[in-house]
GROMACS .gro file of C-alpha atoms in nm:
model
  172
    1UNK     CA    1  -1.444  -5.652   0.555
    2UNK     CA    2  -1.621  -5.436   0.808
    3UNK     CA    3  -1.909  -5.267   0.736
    4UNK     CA    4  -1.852  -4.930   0.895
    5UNK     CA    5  -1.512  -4.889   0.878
    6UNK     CA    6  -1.337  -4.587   0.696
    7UNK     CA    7  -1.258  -4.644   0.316
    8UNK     CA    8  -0.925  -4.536   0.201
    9UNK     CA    9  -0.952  -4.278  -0.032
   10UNK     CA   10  -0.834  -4.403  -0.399
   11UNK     CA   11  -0.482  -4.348  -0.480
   12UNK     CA   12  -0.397  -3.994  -0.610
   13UNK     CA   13  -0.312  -3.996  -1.008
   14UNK     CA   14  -0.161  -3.814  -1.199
   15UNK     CA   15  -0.278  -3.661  -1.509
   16UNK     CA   16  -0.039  -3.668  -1.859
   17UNK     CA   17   0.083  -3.307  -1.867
   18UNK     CA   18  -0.031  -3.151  -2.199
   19UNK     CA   19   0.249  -2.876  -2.335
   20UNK     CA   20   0.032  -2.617  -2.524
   21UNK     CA   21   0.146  -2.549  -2.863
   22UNK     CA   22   0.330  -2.190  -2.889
   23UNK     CA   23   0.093  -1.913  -2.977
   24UNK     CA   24   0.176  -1.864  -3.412
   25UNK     CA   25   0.348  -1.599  -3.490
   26UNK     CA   26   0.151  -1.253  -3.601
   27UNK     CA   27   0.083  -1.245  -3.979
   28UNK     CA   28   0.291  -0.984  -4.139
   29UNK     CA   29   0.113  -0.754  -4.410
   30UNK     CA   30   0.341  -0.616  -4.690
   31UNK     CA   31   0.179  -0.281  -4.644
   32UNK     CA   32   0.242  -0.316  -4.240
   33UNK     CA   33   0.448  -0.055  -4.085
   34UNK     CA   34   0.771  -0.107  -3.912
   35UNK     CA   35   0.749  -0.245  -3.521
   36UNK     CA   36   0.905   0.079  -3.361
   37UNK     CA   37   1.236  -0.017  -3.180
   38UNK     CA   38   1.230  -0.023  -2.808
   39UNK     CA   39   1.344   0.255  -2.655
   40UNK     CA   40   1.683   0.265  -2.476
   41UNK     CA   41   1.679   0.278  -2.101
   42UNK     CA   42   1.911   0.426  -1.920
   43UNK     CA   43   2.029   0.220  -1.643
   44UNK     CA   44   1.848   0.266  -1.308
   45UNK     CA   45   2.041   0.389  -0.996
   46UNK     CA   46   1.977   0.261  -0.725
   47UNK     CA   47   1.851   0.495  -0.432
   48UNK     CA   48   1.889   0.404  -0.084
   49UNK     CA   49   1.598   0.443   0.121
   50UNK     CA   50   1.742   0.315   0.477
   51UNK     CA   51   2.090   0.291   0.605
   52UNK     CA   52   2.310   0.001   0.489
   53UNK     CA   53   2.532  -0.162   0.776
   54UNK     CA   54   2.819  -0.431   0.696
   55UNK     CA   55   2.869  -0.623   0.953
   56UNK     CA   56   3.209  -0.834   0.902
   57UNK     CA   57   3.251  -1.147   1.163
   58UNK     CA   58   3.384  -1.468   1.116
   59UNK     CA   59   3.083  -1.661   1.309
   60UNK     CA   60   2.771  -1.699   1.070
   61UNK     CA   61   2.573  -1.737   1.397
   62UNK     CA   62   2.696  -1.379   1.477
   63UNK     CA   63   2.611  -1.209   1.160
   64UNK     CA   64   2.276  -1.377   1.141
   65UNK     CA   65   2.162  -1.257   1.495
   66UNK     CA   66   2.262  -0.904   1.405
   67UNK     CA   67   2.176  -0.893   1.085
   68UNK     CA   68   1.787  -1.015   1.154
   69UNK     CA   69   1.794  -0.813   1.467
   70UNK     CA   70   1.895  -0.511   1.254
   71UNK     CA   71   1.639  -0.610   0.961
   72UNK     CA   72   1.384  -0.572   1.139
   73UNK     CA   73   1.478  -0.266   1.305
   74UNK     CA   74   1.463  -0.093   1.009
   75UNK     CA   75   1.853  -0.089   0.859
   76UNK     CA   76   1.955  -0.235   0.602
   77UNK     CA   77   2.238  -0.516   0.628
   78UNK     CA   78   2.460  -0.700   0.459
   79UNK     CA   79   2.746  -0.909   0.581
   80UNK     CA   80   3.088  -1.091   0.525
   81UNK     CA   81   3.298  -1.374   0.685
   82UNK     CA   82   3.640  -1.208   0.655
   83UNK     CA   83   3.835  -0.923   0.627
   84UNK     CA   84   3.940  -0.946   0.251
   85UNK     CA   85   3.618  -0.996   0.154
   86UNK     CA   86   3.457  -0.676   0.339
   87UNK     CA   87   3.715  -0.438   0.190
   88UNK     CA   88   3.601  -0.509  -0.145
   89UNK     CA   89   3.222  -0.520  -0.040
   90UNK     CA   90   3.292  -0.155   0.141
   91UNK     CA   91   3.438   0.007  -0.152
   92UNK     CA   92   3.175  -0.150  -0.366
   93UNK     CA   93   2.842  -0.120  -0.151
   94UNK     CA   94   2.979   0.235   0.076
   95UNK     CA   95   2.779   0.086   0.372
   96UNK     CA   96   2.710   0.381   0.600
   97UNK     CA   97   2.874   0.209   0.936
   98UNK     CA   98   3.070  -0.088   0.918
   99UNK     CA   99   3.067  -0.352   1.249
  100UNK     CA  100   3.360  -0.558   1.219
  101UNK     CA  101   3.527  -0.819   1.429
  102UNK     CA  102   3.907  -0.836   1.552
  103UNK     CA  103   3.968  -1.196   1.525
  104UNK     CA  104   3.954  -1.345   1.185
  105UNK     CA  105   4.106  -1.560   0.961
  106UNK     CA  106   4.265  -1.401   0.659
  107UNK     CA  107   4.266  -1.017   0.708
  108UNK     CA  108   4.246  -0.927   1.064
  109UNK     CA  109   3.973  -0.626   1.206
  110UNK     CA  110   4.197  -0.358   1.270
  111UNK     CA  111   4.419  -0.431   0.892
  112UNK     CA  112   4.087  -0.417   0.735
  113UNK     CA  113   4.018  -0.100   0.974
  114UNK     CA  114   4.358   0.013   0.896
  115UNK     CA  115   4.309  -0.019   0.480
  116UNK     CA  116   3.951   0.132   0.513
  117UNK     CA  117   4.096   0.452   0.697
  118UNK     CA  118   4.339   0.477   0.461
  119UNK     CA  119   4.168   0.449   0.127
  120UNK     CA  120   3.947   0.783   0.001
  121UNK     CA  121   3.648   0.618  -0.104
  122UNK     CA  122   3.566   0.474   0.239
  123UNK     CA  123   3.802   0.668   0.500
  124UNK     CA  124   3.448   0.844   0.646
  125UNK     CA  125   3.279   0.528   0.676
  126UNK     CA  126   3.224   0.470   1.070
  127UNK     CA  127   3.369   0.121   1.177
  128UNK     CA  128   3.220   0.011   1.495
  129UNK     CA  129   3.486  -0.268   1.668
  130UNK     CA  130   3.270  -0.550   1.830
  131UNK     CA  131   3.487  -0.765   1.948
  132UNK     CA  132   3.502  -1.047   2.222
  133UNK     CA  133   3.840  -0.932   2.328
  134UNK     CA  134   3.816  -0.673   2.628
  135UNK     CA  135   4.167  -0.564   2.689
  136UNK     CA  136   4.237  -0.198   2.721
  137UNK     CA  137   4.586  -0.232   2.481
  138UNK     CA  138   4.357  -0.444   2.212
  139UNK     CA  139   4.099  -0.141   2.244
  140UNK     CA  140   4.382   0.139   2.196
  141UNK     CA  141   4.485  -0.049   1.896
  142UNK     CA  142   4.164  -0.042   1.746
  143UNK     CA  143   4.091   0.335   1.799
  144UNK     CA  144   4.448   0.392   1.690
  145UNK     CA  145   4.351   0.209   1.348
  146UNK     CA  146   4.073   0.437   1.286
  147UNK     CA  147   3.777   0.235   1.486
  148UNK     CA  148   3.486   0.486   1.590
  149UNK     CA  149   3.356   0.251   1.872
  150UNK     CA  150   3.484  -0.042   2.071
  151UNK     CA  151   3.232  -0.243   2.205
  152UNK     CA  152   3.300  -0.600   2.384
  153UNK     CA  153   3.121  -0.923   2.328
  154UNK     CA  154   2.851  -1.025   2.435
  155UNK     CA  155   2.658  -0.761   2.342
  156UNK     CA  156   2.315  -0.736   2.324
  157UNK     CA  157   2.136  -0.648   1.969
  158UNK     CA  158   1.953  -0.309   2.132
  159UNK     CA  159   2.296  -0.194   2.227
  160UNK     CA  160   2.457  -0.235   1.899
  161UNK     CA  161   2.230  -0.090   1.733
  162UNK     CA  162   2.215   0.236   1.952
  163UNK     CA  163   2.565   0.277   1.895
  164UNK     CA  164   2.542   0.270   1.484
  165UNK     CA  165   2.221   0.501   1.550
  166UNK     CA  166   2.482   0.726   1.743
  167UNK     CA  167   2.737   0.672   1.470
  168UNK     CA  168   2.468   0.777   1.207
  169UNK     CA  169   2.345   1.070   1.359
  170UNK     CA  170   2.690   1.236   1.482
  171UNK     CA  171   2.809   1.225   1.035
  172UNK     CA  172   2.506   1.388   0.951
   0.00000   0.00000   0.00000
């Protein structure tokens, strides 16, 4: 062996894990009062501090982009592969804009538009079109469905997110 080489630390080992016993339960006296009952709660609502955006698109790598972009900007986000799926998320969550995608699989971006428009509890919810589709007929569609704003892919994050601040500030 040489002298002044390194020594290999020992192997690590492992020590027995030791359960501790439960604590015992507290001794009752006779002469002991009654534990008072816990008092009921009413549930909590829940209070929005920031703006809540669904964004709807069948590409995960889509929705994550936006969503972190928009995170971090300050709004809150939540999102959904389809268009099925985002009309029941819309009538449950009432985002305050909703950026959807035309091509899906399932329920299509201007249905869904078409059955948000059209139901009462989310008819004034903003839908923002962002779509990689750039024709003029697709875009007149989409308007005609009930879409606030048509924008085209690619589109930057900055941009998208100045439109839904436009959006947000024109229903106040």
């Amino acid at each position: 062996m040489i002298e002044n080489a390194p020594r290999c630390a020992a192997p690590l080992r492992r020590r027995p894990h030791r359960r501790s016993a439960p604590p015992p339960p507290p001794a009752l006296a006779r002469d002991a009062a009654p534990a008072p009952q816990a008092e009921r709660r009413r549930p909590r609502r829940r209070i929005r501090i920031r703006e809540l955006v669904l964004i709807v698109d069948d590409s995960l790598h889509t929705r994550n982009l936006y969503s972190e972009y928009l995170t971090f900007r300050g709004l809150g986000v939540v999102s959904s592969p389809d268009g099925g799926s985002a009309l029941v998320m819309a009538r449950a969550l009432r985002p305050d804009v909703i950026v959807m995608d035309l091509a899906m699989p399932g329920v299509d971006g201007i249905t869904a538009t078409r059955h948000l428009k059209a139901d009462p509890r989310t008819r004034d919810i903003p839908v923002v079109i962002l779509t990689g589709f750039g024709y003029r007929a697709i875009e007149m569609g989409a308007l005609e469905a009930g879409a606030d704003v048509f924008l085209t892919k690619p589109c930057l994050p900055e941009d998208l997110e100045q439109e839904i601040r436009r959006v947000l500030t024109a229903g106040s």
